[in-house]
Amino acid sequence: MKSIGIQLIDNNDQGEPMDLKINPVRDVTGKIIAGIVIGNILEQNKALIIIGSEGDLKFRPDIGVNFGDVLLNDNLLEYRHKINEHFDKDGLKISELDLYTLDNIKIVADYES
């Protein structure tokens, strides 16, 4: 299942965003027996694809929309195509993509079963 994996810190957690989410679990002697948080990473993966640039992900250097550049280039059609292309490379199927203005962006996607 591609939507389960190691979670990163987001804006709802304390710590530096995009660092590993760690929640140490200790046994009765104080030894750490678990710590890295595993869970649903669908939204995290979508965000990483959108904000990342090609070459950012070592294991998939061909993925990354670099949406931050939209401020320099207001061609939203180009970014709709890039999002579709890069999500597809990761196995994400988009069911809704509303990107016609920067005021209201909606992307609904999930991994193929």
XYZ file of N, CA, C and O in Angstrom:
452
model
N 0.856 -1.176 0.000
C 0.000 0.000 0.000
C 0.900 1.236 0.000
O 1.641 1.488 0.936
N 0.807 2.010 -1.054
C 1.707 3.132 -1.261
C 1.396 4.338 -0.379
O 2.223 5.233 -0.241
N 0.229 4.383 0.207
C -0.136 5.543 1.028
C 0.217 5.360 2.510
O -0.149 6.182 3.334
N 0.938 4.305 2.845
C 1.389 4.084 4.222
C 2.912 4.173 4.231
O 3.589 3.558 3.409
N 3.455 4.960 5.167
C 4.897 5.097 5.231
C 5.317 5.961 6.401
O 4.538 6.243 7.315
N 6.559 6.406 6.372
C 7.123 7.238 7.433
C 6.581 8.653 7.287
O 6.685 9.259 6.223
N 6.008 9.162 8.361
C 5.427 10.497 8.328
C 6.460 11.570 8.626
O 7.423 11.342 9.356
N 6.220 12.737 8.050
C 7.037 13.913 8.303
C 6.274 14.885 9.184
O 5.038 14.862 9.223
N 6.993 15.745 9.874
C 6.355 16.772 10.704
C 5.639 17.759 9.794
O 6.193 18.225 8.804
N 4.391 18.068 10.130
C 3.638 19.070 9.368
C 3.296 20.241 10.286
O 3.788 20.335 11.401
N 2.440 21.132 9.820
C 2.132 22.331 10.607
C 1.279 22.039 11.837
O 1.056 22.931 12.645
N 0.823 20.815 12.025
C 0.048 20.450 13.213
C 0.934 19.900 14.332
O 0.463 19.653 15.430
N 2.211 19.680 14.041
C 3.135 19.083 14.999
C 4.155 20.111 15.468
O 4.389 21.117 14.811
N 4.782 19.805 16.591
C 5.888 20.636 17.056
C 7.164 20.135 16.400
O 7.342 18.939 16.201
N 8.025 21.051 16.057
C 9.282 20.688 15.427
C 9.428 21.374 14.084
O 8.592 22.171 13.665
N 10.493 21.044 13.419
C 10.810 21.636 12.125
C 10.017 20.915 11.027
O 10.163 19.707 10.846
N 9.150 21.643 10.296
C 8.380 20.993 9.220
C 9.288 20.246 8.250
O 10.389 20.689 7.944
N 8.831 19.107 7.807
C 9.488 18.226 6.852
C 10.576 17.345 7.476
O 11.191 16.572 6.772
N 10.834 17.460 8.790
C 11.711 16.509 9.478
C 10.922 15.235 9.754
O 9.693 15.240 9.719
N 11.618 14.154 10.075
C 10.930 12.921 10.439
C 10.081 13.136 11.688
O 10.509 13.796 12.627
N 8.890 12.567 11.677
C 8.031 12.612 12.859
C 8.444 11.457 13.764
O 8.345 10.298 13.384
N 8.947 11.803 14.943
C 9.451 10.795 15.875
C 8.711 10.926 17.204
O 8.565 12.015 17.741
N 8.229 9.803 17.688
C 7.528 9.733 18.962
C 8.121 8.554 19.734
O 7.647 7.434 19.625
N 9.188 8.800 20.513
C 9.880 7.695 21.191
C 8.971 6.920 22.146
O 8.235 7.510 22.928
N 9.029 5.601 22.067
C 8.321 4.701 22.974
C 9.394 3.923 23.730
O 10.257 3.304 23.129
N 9.335 3.984 25.053
C 10.354 3.341 25.887
C 9.765 2.157 26.643
O 8.583 2.151 26.980
N 10.620 1.184 26.898
C 10.187 0.061 27.734
C 10.362 0.440 29.205
O 10.721 1.575 29.524
N 10.140 -0.500 30.104
C 10.190 -0.208 31.535
C 11.589 0.198 32.006
O 11.728 0.860 33.030
N 12.616 -0.167 31.256
C 13.981 0.200 31.647
C 14.412 1.533 31.039
O 15.502 2.015 31.310
N 13.560 2.116 30.218
C 13.880 3.392 29.590
C 14.499 3.266 28.209
O 14.791 4.263 27.553
N 14.687 2.029 27.750
C 15.256 1.803 26.421
C 14.216 2.124 25.348
O 13.052 1.740 25.450
N 14.639 2.874 24.326
C 13.725 3.197 23.225
C 13.506 1.944 22.388
O 14.452 1.338 21.891
N 12.239 1.555 22.246
C 11.903 0.350 21.483
C 11.185 0.677 20.169
O 11.045 -0.175 19.306
N 10.720 1.897 20.034
C 10.060 2.344 18.803
C 10.123 3.864 18.776
O 10.365 4.500 19.799
N 9.909 4.451 17.608
C 9.977 5.900 17.583
C 9.494 6.562 16.311
O 8.814 7.567 16.346
N 9.870 6.026 15.167
C 9.460 6.658 13.912
C 7.973 6.411 13.708
O 7.489 5.288 13.859
N 7.234 7.472 13.375
C 5.782 7.383 13.218
C 5.446 6.915 11.802
O 5.880 7.507 10.810
N 4.687 5.835 11.729
C 4.225 5.264 10.470
C 2.727 5.550 10.365
O 1.991 5.413 11.339
N 2.271 5.942 9.198
C 0.852 6.210 9.019
C 0.538 6.583 7.580
O 1.345 6.375 6.669
N -0.627 7.163 7.386
C -1.080 7.552 6.052
C -0.271 8.744 5.565
O -0.217 9.781 6.223
N 0.355 8.607 4.404
C 1.202 9.671 3.862
C 0.691 10.175 2.512
O 1.431 10.832 1.772
N -0.564 9.920 2.184
C -1.111 10.342 0.895
C -0.986 11.851 0.709
O -0.425 12.325 -0.287
N -1.482 12.627 1.664
C -1.428 14.088 1.546
C 0.017 14.581 1.559
O 0.372 15.525 0.852
N 0.846 13.946 2.357
C 2.265 14.295 2.426
C 2.923 14.074 1.061
O 3.675 14.924 0.577
N 2.650 12.943 0.423
C 3.237 12.657 -0.877
C 2.774 13.649 -1.929
O 3.569 14.103 -2.763
N 1.489 13.989 -1.898
C 0.970 14.976 -2.857
C 1.679 16.308 -2.671
O 2.089 16.951 -3.648
N 1.856 16.724 -1.429
C 2.526 18.004 -1.152
C 3.980 17.972 -1.601
O 4.478 18.937 -2.198
N 4.679 16.869 -1.351
C 6.085 16.763 -1.744
C 6.251 16.831 -3.260
O 7.199 17.441 -3.763
N 5.324 16.233 -3.989
C 5.378 16.293 -5.453
C 5.129 17.715 -5.939
O 5.814 18.207 -6.834
N 4.174 18.397 -5.323
C 3.820 19.745 -5.772
C 4.913 20.756 -5.438
O 5.280 21.573 -6.280
N 5.464 20.708 -4.226
C 6.435 21.741 -3.843
C 7.859 21.407 -4.268
O 8.699 22.292 -4.399
N 8.135 20.128 -4.515
C 9.486 19.720 -4.880
C 9.812 20.022 -6.329
O 8.934 20.223 -7.172
N 11.095 20.046 -6.617
C 11.588 20.216 -7.982
C 12.129 18.888 -8.483
O 12.502 18.024 -7.687
N 12.211 18.744 -9.787
C 12.833 17.545 -10.337
C 14.260 17.471 -9.804
O 14.980 18.454 -9.788
N 14.639 16.297 -9.328
C 15.963 16.094 -8.764
C 15.994 16.148 -7.245
O 16.984 15.755 -6.630
N 14.916 16.623 -6.607
C 14.881 16.696 -5.141
C 14.793 15.313 -4.496
O 15.358 15.091 -3.432
N 14.053 14.401 -5.107
C 13.856 13.068 -4.545
C 14.862 12.111 -5.178
O 14.778 11.817 -6.375
N 15.800 11.649 -4.380
C 16.891 10.809 -4.883
C 16.360 9.559 -5.585
O 16.876 9.152 -6.618
N 15.321 8.943 -5.020
C 14.804 7.702 -5.577
C 13.884 7.932 -6.771
O 13.572 6.991 -7.479
N 13.442 9.175 -7.003
C 12.603 9.522 -8.167
C 12.979 10.921 -8.648
O 12.236 11.885 -8.448
N 14.140 11.084 -9.284
C 14.588 12.419 -9.702
C 13.746 13.043 -10.801
O 13.877 14.234 -11.078
N 12.850 12.264 -11.407
C 12.006 12.789 -12.481
C 10.689 13.375 -11.965
O 9.863 13.822 -12.753
N 10.493 13.398 -10.643
C 9.240 13.897 -10.064
C 9.492 15.207 -9.326
O 10.437 15.322 -8.559
N 8.616 16.175 -9.568
C 8.673 17.456 -8.867
C 8.098 18.566 -9.724
O 8.622 18.883 -10.790
N 7.000 19.154 -9.282
C 6.300 20.192 -10.048
C 6.933 21.563 -9.851
O 6.880 22.406 -10.735
N 7.546 21.810 -8.689
C 8.125 23.114 -8.355
C 7.077 24.223 -8.464
O 7.254 25.209 -9.167
N 5.987 24.042 -7.736
C 4.853 24.966 -7.810
C 5.208 26.375 -7.344
O 4.531 27.330 -7.707
N 6.271 26.536 -6.581
C 6.691 27.867 -6.151
C 6.994 28.788 -7.321
O 6.849 30.001 -7.215
N 7.386 28.213 -8.441
C 7.676 29.022 -9.625
C 6.428 29.610 -10.272
O 6.541 30.437 -11.172
N 5.245 29.192 -9.837
C 4.020 29.742 -10.416
C 3.937 31.249 -10.178
O 3.290 31.968 -10.938
N 4.611 31.735 -9.149
C 4.619 33.176 -8.884
C 5.391 33.935 -9.953
O 5.148 35.112 -10.194
N 6.344 33.258 -10.608
C 7.116 33.876 -11.683
C 6.471 33.658 -13.047
O 6.739 34.396 -13.988
N 5.646 32.629 -13.147
C 5.018 32.267 -14.409
C 3.557 31.961 -14.116
O 3.241 30.925 -13.563
N 2.669 32.833 -14.491
C 1.255 32.672 -14.123
C 0.472 31.792 -15.101
O -0.747 31.845 -15.150
N 1.144 30.929 -15.845
C 0.492 30.024 -16.776
C -0.018 28.803 -16.009
O 0.668 27.789 -15.909
N -1.222 28.921 -15.451
C -1.767 27.841 -14.621
C -2.063 26.582 -15.425
O -2.021 25.484 -14.879
N -2.328 26.732 -16.720
C -2.556 25.559 -17.567
C -1.311 24.672 -17.580
O -1.395 23.458 -17.478
N -0.141 25.294 -17.667
C 1.122 24.547 -17.639
C 1.252 23.763 -16.334
O 1.664 22.600 -16.341
N 0.880 24.372 -15.222
C 0.995 23.689 -13.933
C -0.058 22.609 -13.762
O 0.205 21.588 -13.123
N -1.243 22.778 -14.333
C -2.234 21.693 -14.300
C -1.681 20.475 -15.031
O -1.808 19.344 -14.568
N -1.045 20.706 -16.178
C -0.456 19.599 -16.934
C 0.696 18.952 -16.161
O 0.809 17.724 -16.124
N 1.562 19.774 -15.538
C 2.686 19.232 -14.772
C 2.199 18.407 -13.586
O 2.746 17.342 -13.296
N 1.171 18.895 -12.901
C 0.627 18.154 -11.752
C 0.086 16.810 -12.224
O 0.362 15.770 -11.628
N -0.688 16.804 -13.302
C -1.213 15.546 -13.850
C -0.087 14.590 -14.215
O -0.117 13.409 -13.866
N 0.919 15.095 -14.891
C 2.038 14.268 -15.348
C 2.827 13.682 -14.181
O 3.113 12.483 -14.140
N 3.160 14.509 -13.196
C 4.010 14.050 -12.096
C 3.243 13.187 -11.099
O 3.828 12.266 -10.522
N 1.964 13.467 -10.879
C 1.159 12.585 -10.034
C 1.059 11.205 -10.692
O 1.153 10.182 -10.023
N 0.855 11.187 -12.012
C 0.738 9.926 -12.739
C 2.029 9.107 -12.619
O 1.986 7.894 -12.466
N 3.175 9.771 -12.666
C 4.457 9.076 -12.520
C 4.554 8.364 -11.172
O 5.200 7.323 -11.056
N 3.906 8.918 -10.146
C 3.941 8.321 -8.809
C 2.791 7.345 -8.576
O 2.683 6.761 -7.511
N 1.927 7.178 -9.565
C 0.793 6.265 -9.427
C -0.448 6.909 -8.841
O -1.407 6.223 -8.512
N -0.448 8.230 -8.692
C -1.620 8.940 -8.178
C -2.571 9.264 -9.330
O -2.150 9.790 -10.361
N -3.840 8.941 -9.155
C -4.853 9.254 -10.155
C -5.698 10.416 -9.639
O -6.292 10.348 -8.566
N -5.739 11.471 -10.408
C -6.465 12.679 -10.023
C -7.926 12.532 -10.421
O -8.235 12.254 -11.578
N -8.819 12.731 -9.455
C -10.254 12.717 -9.748
C -10.811 14.135 -9.845
O -11.860 14.344 -10.446
N -10.107 15.109 -9.258
C -10.531 16.515 -9.361
C -9.299 17.412 -9.234
O -8.507 17.268 -8.318
N -9.167 18.319 -10.201
C -8.067 19.281 -10.183
C -8.634 20.652 -10.516
O -8.978 20.939 -11.650
N -8.780 21.470 -9.495
C -9.298 22.833 -9.652
C -8.137 23.792 -9.432
O -7.754 24.073 -8.310
N -7.549 24.249 -10.533
C -6.424 25.174 -10.485
C -6.606 26.180 -11.619
O -5.967 26.117 -12.653
N -7.541 27.088 -11.410
C -7.811 28.130 -12.405
C -7.443 29.501 -11.869
O -7.218 30.423 -12.631
N -7.385 29.615 -10.543
C -6.876 30.819 -9.882
C -6.059 30.354 -8.686
O -6.226 29.230 -8.200
N -5.187 31.213 -8.200
C -4.383 30.843 -7.035
C -5.143 31.038 -5.729
O -4.655 30.672 -4.663
N -6.347 31.587 -5.807
C -7.160 31.812 -4.614
C -7.828 30.543 -4.106
O -8.108 30.419 -2.921
N -8.123 29.618 -5.014
C -8.878 28.425 -4.635
C -8.313 27.231 -5.393
O -8.695 26.986 -6.534
N -7.412 26.483 -4.761
C -6.791 25.320 -5.392
C -7.321 24.068 -4.710
O -7.338 23.970 -3.487
N -7.769 23.111 -5.531
C -8.270 21.854 -4.976
C -7.744 20.710 -5.839
O -7.916 20.712 -7.058
N -7.093 19.749 -5.174
C -6.580 18.581 -5.863
C -7.028 17.350 -5.080
O -6.651 17.171 -3.927
N -7.832 16.535 -5.718
C -8.284 15.283 -5.121
C -7.649 14.155 -5.921
O -7.867 14.045 -7.136
N -6.839 13.347 -5.257
C -6.142 12.245 -5.934
C -5.920 11.114 -4.962
O -5.875 11.320 -3.752
N -5.783 9.915 -5.501
C -5.511 8.738 -4.678
C -4.685 7.760 -5.496
O -4.659 7.828 -6.713
N -4.020 6.867 -4.807
C -3.237 5.851 -5.481
C -4.147 4.803 -6.105
O -5.204 4.483 -5.555
N -3.709 4.282 -7.243
C -4.448 3.199 -7.900
C -4.441 1.977 -7.006
O -3.462 1.705 -6.332
N -5.512 1.251 -7.030
C -5.581 0.015 -6.225
C -4.886 -1.120 -6.898
O -4.735 -1.238 -8.036
